[in-house]
mmCIF file of N, CA and C in Angstrom:
data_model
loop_
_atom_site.group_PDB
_atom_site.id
_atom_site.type_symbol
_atom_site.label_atom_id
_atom_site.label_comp_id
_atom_site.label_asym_id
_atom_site.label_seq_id
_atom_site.Cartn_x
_atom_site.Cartn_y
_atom_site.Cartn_z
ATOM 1 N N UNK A 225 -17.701 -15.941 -13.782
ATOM 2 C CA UNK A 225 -17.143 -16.993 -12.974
ATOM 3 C C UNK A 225 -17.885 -18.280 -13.309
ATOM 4 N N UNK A 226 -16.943 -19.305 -13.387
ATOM 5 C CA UNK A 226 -17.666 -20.433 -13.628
ATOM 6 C C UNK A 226 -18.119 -21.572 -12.580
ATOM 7 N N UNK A 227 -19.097 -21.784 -12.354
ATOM 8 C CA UNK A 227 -19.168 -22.789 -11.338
ATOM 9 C C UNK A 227 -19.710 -24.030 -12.220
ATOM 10 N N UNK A 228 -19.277 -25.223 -11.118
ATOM 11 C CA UNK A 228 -20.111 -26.122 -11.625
ATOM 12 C C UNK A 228 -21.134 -26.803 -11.243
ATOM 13 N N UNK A 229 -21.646 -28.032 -11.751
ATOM 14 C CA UNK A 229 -22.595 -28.235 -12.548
ATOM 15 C C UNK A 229 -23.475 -28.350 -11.503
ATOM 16 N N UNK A 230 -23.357 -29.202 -10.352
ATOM 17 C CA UNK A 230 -24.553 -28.896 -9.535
ATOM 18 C C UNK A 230 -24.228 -28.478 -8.124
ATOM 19 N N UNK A 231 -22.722 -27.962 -8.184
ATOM 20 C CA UNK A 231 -22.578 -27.447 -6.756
ATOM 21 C C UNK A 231 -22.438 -25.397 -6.936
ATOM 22 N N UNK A 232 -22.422 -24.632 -6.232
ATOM 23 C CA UNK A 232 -22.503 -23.517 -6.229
ATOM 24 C C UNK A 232 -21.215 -22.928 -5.848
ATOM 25 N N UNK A 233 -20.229 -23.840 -6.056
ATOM 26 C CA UNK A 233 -18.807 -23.387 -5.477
ATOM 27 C C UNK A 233 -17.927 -22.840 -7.162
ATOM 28 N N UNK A 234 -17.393 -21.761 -6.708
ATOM 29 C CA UNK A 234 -16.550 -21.622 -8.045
ATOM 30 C C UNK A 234 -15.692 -22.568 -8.411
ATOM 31 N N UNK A 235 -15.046 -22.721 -9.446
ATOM 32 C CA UNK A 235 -14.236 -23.762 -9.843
ATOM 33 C C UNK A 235 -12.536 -23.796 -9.543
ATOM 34 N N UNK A 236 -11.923 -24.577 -9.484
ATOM 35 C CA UNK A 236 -10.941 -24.286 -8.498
ATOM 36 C C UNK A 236 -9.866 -23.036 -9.825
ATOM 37 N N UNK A 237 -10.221 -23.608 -11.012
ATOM 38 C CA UNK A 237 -9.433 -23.424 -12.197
ATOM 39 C C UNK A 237 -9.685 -21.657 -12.363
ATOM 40 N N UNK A 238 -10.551 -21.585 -11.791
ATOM 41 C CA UNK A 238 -10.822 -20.039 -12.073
ATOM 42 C C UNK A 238 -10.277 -19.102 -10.802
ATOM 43 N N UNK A 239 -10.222 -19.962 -9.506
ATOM 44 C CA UNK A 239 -9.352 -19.338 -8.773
ATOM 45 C C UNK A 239 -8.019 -19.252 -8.717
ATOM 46 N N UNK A 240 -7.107 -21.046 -9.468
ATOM 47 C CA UNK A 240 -5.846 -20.749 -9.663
ATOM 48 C C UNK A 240 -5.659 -19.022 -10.766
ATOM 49 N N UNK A 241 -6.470 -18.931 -11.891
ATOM 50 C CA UNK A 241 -6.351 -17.855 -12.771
ATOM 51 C C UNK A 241 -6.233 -16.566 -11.695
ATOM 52 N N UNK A 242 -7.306 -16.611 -10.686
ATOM 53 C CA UNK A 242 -7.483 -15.538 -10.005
ATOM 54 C C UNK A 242 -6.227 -14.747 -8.926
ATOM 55 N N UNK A 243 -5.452 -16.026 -8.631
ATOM 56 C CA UNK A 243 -4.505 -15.962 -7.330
ATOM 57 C C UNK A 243 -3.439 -15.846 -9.020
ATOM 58 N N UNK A 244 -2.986 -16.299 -10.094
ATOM 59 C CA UNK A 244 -1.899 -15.701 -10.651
ATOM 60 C C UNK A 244 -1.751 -14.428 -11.311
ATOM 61 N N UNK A 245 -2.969 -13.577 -11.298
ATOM 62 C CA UNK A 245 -3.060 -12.406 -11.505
ATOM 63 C C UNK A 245 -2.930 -11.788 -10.447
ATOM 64 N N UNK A 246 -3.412 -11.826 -9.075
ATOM 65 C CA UNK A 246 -2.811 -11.652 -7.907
ATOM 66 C C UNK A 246 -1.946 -11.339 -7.923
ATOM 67 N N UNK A 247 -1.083 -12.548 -7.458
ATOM 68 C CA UNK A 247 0.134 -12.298 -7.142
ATOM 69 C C UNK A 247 1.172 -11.779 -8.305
ATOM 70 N N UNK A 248 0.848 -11.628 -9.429
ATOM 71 C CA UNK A 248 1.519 -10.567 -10.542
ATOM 72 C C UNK A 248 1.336 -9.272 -10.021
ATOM 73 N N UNK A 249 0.366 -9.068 -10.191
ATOM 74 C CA UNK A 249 -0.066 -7.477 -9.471
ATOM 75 C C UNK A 249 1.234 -7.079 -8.396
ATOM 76 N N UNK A 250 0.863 -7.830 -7.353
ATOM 77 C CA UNK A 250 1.283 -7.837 -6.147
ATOM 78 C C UNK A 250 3.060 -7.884 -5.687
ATOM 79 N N UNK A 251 3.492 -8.978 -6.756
ATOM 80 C CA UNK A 251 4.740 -8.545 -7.139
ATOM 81 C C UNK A 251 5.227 -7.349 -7.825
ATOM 82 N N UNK A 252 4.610 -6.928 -8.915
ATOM 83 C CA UNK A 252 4.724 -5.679 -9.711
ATOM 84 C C UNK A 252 5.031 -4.609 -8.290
ATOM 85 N N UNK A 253 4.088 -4.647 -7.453
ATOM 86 C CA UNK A 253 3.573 -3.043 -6.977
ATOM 87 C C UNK A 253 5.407 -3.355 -5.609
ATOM 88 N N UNK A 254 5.211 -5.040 -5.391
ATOM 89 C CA UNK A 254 6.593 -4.847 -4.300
ATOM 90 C C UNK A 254 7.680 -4.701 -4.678
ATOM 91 N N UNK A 255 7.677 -5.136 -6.350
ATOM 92 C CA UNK A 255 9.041 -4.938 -6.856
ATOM 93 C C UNK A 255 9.302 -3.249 -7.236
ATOM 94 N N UNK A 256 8.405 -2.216 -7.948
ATOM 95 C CA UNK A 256 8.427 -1.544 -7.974
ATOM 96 C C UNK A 256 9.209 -0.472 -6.688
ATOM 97 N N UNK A 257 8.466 -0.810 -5.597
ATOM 98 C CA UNK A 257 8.637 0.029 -4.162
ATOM 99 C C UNK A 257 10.164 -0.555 -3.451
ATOM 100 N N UNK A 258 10.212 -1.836 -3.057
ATOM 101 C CA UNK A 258 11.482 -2.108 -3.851
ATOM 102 C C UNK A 258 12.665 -1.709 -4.053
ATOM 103 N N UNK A 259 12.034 -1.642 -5.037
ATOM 104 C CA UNK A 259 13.365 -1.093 -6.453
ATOM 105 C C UNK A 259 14.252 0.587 -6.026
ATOM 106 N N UNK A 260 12.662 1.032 -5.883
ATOM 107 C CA UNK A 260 12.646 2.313 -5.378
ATOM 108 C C UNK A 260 13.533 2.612 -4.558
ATOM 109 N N UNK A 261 12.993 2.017 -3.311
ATOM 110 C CA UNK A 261 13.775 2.087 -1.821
ATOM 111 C C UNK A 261 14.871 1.993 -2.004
ATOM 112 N N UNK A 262 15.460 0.700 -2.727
ATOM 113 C CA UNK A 262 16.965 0.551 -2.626
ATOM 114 C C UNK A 262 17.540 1.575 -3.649
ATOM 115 N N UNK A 263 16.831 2.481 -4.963
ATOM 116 C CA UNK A 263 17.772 3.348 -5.527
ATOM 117 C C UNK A 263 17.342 4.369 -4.663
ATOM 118 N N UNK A 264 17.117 4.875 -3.464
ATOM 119 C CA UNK A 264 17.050 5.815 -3.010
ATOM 120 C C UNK A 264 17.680 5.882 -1.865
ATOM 121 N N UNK A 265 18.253 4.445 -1.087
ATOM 122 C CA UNK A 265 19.137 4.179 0.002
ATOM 123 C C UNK A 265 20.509 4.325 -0.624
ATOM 124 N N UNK A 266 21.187 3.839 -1.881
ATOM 125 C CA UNK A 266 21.956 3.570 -2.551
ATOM 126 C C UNK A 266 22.296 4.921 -3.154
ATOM 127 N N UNK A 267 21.227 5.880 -3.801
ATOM 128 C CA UNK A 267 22.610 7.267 -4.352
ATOM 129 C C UNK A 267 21.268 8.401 -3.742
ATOM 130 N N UNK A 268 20.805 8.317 -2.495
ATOM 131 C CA UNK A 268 20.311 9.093 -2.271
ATOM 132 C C UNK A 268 19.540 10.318 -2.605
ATOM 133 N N UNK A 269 19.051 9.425 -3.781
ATOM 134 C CA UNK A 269 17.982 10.710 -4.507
ATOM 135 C C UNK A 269 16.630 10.429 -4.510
ATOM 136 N N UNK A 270 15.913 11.288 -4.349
ATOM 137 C CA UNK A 270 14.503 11.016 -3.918
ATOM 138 C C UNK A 270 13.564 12.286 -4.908
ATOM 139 N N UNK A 271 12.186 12.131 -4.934
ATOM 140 C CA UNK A 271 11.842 13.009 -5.533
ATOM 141 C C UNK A 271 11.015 14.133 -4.383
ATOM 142 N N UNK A 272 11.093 15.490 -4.785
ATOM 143 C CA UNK A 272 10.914 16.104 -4.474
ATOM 144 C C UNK A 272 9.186 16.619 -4.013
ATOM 145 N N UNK A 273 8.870 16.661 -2.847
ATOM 146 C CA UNK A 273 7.343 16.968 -2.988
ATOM 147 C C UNK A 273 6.791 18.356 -3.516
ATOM 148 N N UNK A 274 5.362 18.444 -3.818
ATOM 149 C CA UNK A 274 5.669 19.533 -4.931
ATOM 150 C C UNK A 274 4.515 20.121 -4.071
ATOM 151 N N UNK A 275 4.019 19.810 -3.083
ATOM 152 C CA UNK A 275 3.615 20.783 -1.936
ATOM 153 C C UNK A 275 4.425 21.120 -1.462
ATOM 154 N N UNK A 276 5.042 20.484 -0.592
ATOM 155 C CA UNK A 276 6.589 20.853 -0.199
ATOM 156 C C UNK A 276 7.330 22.547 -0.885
ATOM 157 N N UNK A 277 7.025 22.041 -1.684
ATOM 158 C CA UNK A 277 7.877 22.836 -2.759
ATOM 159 C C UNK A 277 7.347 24.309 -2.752
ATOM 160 N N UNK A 278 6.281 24.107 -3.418
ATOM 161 C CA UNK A 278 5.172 25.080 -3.421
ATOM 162 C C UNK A 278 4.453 26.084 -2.342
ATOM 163 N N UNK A 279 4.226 25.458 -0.583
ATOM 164 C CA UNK A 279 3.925 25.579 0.105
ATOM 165 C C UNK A 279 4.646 25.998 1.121
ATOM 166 N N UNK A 280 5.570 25.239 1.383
ATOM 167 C CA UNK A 280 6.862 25.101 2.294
ATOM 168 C C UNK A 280 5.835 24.298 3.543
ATOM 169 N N UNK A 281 4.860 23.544 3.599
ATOM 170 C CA UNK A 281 4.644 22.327 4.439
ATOM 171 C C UNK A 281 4.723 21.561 4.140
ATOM 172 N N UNK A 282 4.935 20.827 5.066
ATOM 173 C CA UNK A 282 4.741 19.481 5.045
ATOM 174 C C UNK A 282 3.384 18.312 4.720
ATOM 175 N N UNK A 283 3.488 17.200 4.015
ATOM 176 C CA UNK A 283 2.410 16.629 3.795
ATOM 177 C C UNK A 283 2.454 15.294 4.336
ATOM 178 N N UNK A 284 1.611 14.481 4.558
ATOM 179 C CA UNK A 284 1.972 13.588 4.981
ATOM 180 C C UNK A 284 2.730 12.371 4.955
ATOM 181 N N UNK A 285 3.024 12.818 3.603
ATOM 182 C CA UNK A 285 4.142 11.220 2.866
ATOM 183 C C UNK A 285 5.305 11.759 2.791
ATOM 184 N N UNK A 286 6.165 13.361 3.182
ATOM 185 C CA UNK A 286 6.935 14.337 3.093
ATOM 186 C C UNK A 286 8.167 13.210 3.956
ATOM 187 N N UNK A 287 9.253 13.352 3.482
ATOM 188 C CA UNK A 287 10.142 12.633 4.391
ATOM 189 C C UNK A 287 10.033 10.637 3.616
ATOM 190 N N UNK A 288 9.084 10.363 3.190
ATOM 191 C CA UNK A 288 8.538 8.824 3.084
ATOM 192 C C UNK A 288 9.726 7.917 2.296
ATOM 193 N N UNK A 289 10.468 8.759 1.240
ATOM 194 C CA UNK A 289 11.587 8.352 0.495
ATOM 195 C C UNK A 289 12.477 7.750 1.542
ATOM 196 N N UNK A 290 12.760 9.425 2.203
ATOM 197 C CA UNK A 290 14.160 9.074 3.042
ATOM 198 C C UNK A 290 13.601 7.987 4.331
ATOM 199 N N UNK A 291 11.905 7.545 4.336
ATOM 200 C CA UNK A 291 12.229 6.613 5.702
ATOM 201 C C UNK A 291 12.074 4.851 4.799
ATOM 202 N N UNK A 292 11.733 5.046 3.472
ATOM 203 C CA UNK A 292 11.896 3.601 2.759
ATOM 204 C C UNK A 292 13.387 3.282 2.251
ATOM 205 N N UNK A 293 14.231 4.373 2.430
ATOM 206 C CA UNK A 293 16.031 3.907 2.373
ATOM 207 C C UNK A 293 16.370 3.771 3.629
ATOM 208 N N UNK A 294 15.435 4.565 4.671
ATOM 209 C CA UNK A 294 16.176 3.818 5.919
ATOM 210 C C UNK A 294 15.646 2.309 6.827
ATOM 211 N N UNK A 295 14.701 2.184 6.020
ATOM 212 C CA UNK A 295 13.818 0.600 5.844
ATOM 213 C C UNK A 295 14.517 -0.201 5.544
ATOM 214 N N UNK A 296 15.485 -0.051 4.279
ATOM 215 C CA UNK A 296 16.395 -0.898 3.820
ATOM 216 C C UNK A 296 17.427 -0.672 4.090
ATOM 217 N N UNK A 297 18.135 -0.257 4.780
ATOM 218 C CA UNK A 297 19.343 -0.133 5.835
ATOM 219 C C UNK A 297 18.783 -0.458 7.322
ATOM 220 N N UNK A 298 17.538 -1.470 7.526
ATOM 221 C CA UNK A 298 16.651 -1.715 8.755
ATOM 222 C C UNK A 298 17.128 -0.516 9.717
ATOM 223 N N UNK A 299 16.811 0.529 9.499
ATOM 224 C CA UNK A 299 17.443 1.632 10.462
ATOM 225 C C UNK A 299 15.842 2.494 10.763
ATOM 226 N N UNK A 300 15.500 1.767 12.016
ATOM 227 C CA UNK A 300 13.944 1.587 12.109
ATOM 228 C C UNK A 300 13.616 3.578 13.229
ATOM 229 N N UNK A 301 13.952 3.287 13.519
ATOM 230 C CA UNK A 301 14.457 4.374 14.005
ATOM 231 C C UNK A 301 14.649 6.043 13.184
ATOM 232 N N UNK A 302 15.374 5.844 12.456
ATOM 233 C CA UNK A 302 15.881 6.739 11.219
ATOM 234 C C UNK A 302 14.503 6.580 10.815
ATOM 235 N N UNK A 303 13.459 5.804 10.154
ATOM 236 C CA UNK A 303 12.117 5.541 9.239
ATOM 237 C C UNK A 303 11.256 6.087 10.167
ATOM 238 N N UNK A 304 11.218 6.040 11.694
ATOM 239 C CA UNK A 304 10.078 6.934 12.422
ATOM 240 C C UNK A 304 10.498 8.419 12.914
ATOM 241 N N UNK A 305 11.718 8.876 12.420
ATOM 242 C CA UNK A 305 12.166 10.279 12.333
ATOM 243 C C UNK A 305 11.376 10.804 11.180
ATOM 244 N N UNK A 306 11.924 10.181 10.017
ATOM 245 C CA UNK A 306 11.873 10.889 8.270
ATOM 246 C C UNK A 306 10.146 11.254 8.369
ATOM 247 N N UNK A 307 9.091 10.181 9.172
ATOM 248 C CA UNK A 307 8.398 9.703 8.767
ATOM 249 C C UNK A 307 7.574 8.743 9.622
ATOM 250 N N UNK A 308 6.727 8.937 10.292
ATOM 251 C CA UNK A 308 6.294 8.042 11.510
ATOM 252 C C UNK A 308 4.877 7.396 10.826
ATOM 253 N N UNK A 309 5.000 7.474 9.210
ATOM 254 C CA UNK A 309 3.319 6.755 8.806
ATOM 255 C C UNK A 309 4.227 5.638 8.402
ATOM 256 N N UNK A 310 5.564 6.093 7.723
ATOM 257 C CA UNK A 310 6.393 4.790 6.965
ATOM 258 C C UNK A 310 6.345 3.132 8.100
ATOM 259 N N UNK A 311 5.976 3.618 9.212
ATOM 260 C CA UNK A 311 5.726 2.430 10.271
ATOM 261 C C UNK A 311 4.088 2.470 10.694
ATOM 262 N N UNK A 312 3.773 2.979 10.679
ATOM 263 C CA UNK A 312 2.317 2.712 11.051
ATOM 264 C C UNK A 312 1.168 2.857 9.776
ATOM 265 N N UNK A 313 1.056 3.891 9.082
ATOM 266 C CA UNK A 313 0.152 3.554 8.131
ATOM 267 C C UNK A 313 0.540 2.569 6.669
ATOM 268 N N UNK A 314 1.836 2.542 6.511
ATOM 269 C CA UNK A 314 2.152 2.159 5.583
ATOM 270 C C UNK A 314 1.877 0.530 5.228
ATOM 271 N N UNK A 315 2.388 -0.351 6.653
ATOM 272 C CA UNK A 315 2.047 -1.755 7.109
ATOM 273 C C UNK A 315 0.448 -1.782 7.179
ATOM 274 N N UNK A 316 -0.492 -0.645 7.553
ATOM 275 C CA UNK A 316 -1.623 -0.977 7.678
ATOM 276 C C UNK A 316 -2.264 -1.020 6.255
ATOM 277 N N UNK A 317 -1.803 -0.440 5.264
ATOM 278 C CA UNK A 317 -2.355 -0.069 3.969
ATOM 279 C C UNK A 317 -1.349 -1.560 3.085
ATOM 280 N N UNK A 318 -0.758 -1.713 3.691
ATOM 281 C CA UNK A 318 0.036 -3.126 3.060
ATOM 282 C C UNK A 318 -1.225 -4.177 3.477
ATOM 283 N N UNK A 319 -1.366 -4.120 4.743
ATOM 284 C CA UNK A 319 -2.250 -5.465 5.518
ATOM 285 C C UNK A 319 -3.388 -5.249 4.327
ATOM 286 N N UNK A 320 -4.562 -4.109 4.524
ATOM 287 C CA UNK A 320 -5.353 -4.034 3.085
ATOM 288 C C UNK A 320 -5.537 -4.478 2.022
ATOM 289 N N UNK A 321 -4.093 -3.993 1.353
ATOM 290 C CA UNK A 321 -4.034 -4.664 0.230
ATOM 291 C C UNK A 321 -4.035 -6.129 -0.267
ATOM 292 N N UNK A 322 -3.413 -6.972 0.727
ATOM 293 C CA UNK A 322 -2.876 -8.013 1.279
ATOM 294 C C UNK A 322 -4.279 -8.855 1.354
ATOM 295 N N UNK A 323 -5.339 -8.075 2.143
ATOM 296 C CA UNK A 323 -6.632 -8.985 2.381
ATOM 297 C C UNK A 323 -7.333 -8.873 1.681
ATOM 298 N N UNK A 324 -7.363 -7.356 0.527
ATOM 299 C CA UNK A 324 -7.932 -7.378 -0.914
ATOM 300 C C UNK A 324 -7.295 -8.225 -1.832
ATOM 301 N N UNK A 325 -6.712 -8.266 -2.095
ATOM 302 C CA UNK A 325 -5.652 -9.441 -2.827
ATOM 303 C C UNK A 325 -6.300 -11.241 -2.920
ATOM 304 N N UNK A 326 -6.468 -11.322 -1.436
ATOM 305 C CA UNK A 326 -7.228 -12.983 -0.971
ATOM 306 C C UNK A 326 -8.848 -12.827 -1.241
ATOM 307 N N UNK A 327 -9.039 -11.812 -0.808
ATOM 308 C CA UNK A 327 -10.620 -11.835 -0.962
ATOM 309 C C UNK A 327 -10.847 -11.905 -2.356
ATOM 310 N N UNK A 328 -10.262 -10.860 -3.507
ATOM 311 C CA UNK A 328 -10.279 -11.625 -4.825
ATOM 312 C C UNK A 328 -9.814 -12.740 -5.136
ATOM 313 N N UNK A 329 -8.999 -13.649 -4.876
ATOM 314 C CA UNK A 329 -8.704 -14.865 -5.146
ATOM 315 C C UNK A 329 -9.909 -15.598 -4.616
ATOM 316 N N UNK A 330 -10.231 -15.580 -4.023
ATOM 317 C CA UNK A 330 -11.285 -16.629 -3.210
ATOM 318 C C UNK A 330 -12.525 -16.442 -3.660
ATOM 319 N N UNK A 331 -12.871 -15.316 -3.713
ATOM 320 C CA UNK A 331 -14.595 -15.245 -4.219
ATOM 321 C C UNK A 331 -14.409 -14.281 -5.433
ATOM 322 N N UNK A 332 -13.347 -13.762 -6.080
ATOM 323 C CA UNK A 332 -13.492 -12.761 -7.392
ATOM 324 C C UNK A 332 -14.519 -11.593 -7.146
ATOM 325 N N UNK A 333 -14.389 -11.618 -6.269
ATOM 326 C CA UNK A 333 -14.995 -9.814 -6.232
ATOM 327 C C UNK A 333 -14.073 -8.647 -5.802
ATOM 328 N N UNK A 334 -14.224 -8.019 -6.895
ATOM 329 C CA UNK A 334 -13.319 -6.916 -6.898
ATOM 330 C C UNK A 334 -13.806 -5.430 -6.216
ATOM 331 N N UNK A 335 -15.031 -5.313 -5.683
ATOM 332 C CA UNK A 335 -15.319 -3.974 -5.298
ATOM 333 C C UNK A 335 -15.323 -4.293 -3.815
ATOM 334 N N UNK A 336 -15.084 -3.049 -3.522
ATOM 335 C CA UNK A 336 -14.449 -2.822 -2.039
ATOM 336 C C UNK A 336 -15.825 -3.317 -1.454
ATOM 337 N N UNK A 337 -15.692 -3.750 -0.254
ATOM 338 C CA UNK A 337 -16.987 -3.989 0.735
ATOM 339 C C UNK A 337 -16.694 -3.137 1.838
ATOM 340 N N UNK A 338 -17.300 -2.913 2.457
ATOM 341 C CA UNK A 338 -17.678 -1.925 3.829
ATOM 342 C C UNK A 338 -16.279 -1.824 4.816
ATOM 343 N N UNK A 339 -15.592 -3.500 5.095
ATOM 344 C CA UNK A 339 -14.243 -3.312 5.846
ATOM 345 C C UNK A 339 -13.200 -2.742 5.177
ATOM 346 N N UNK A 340 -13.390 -2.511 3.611
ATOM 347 C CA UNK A 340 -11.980 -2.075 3.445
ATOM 348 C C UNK A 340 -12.432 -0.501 2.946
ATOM 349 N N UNK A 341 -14.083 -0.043 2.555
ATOM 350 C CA UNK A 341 -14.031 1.119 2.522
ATOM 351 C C UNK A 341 -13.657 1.851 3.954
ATOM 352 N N UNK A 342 -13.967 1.570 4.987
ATOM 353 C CA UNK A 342 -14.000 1.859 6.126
ATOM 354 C C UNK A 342 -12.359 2.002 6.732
ATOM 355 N N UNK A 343 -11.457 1.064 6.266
ATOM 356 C CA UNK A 343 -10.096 0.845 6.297
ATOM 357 C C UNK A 343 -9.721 2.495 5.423
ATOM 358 N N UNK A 344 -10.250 2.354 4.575
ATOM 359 C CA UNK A 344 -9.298 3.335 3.903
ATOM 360 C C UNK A 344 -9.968 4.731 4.200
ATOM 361 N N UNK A 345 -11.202 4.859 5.037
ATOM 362 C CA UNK A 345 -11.236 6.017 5.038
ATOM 363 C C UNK A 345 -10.168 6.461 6.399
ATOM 364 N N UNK A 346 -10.211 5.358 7.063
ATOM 365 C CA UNK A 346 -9.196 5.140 8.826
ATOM 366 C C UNK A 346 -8.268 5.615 8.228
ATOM 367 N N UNK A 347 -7.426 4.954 7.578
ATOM 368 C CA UNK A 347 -6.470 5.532 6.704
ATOM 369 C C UNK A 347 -6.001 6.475 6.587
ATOM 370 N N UNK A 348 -7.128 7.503 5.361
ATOM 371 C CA UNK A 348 -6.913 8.594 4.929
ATOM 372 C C UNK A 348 -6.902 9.962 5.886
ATOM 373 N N UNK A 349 -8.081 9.493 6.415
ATOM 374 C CA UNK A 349 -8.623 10.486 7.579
ATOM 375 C C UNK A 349 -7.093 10.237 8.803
ATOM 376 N N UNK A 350 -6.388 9.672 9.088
ATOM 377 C CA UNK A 350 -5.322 9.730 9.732
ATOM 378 C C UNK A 350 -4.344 10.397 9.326
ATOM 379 N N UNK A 351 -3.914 9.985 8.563
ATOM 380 C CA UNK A 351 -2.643 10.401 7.502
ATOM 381 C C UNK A 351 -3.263 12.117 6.886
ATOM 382 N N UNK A 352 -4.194 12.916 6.965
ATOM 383 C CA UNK A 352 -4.479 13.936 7.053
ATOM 384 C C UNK A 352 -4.919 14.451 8.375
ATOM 385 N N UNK A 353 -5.008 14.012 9.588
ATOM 386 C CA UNK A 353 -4.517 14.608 10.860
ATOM 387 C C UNK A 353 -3.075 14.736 10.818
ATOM 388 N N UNK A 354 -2.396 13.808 10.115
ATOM 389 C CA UNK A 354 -1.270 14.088 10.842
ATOM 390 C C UNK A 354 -0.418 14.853 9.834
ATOM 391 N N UNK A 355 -0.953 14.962 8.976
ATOM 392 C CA UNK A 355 -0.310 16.555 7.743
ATOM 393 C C UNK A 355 -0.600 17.513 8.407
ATOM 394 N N UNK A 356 -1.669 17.547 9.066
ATOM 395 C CA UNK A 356 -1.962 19.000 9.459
ATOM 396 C C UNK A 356 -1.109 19.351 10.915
ATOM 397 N N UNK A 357 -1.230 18.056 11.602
ATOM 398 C CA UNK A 357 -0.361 18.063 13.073
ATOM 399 C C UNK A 357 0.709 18.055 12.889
ATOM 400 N N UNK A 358 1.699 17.865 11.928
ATOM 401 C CA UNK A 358 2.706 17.657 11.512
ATOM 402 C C UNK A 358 3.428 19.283 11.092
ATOM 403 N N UNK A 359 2.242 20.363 10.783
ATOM 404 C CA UNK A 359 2.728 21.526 10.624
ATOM 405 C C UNK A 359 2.408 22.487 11.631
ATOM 406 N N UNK A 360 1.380 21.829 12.310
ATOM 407 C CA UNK A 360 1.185 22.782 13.688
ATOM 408 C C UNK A 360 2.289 22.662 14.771
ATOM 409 N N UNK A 361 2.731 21.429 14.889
ATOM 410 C CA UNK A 361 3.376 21.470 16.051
ATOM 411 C C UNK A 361 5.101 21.444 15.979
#
């Protein structure tokens, strides 16, 4: 990172670089999901989970296809049937990304710090209660 000459602030030129790799990324990963959603609202094919498959339980992203086609048919309702993380963890792991995203633009540091390891263990550790609650009950 370059700063200059006698102040300790990065340079603005290295943050425009920083925020257009950003938001490339960031488009990539929304256009991708996206893309997805709508070919999966549109001819209703989704891929198959291979626990699912294998197991005959459920996992926690099980259903997640059919609640991101019913995302895009805003059929909010239908998305906390298929799938009740597609509304709650999914927006929270968006928000994440979202504040990892700025925090690299702004200061270029790319390794997680304590709020977002801590985020993602909230996260994970949720979304595996509720695989497991999800087959108990």
């Amino acid at each position: 990172m370059r700063m200059h000459r006698t102040e300790s602030i990065p340079c603005d030129a290295d943050r425009d670089i920083r925020l257009k790799r950003a938001l490339l990324n960031l488009g990539i990963m929304a256009l991708l999901l996206a893309g997805y959603a709508v070919f999966a609202a549109v001819t209703g094919f989704g891929f198959e989970c291979p626990i699912r498959a294998h197991t005959r339980l459920l996992c926690p992203s099980c259903g997640m296809t059919r609640a991101l086609a019913d995302m895009v048919r805003l059929d909010l309702a239908g998305a906390w049937h298929d799938n009740p993380l597609s509304l709650t963890l999914l927006p929270a792991s968006g928000i994440c990304v979202l504040a990892f995203a700025a925090r690299y633009v702004y200061t270029g540091k790319t390794e997680l710090s304590l709020p977002f390891k801590a985020a993602a263990v909230v996260i994970i550790a949720a979304a595996a209660l509720f695989g497991i609650l999800r087959n108990i009950i």
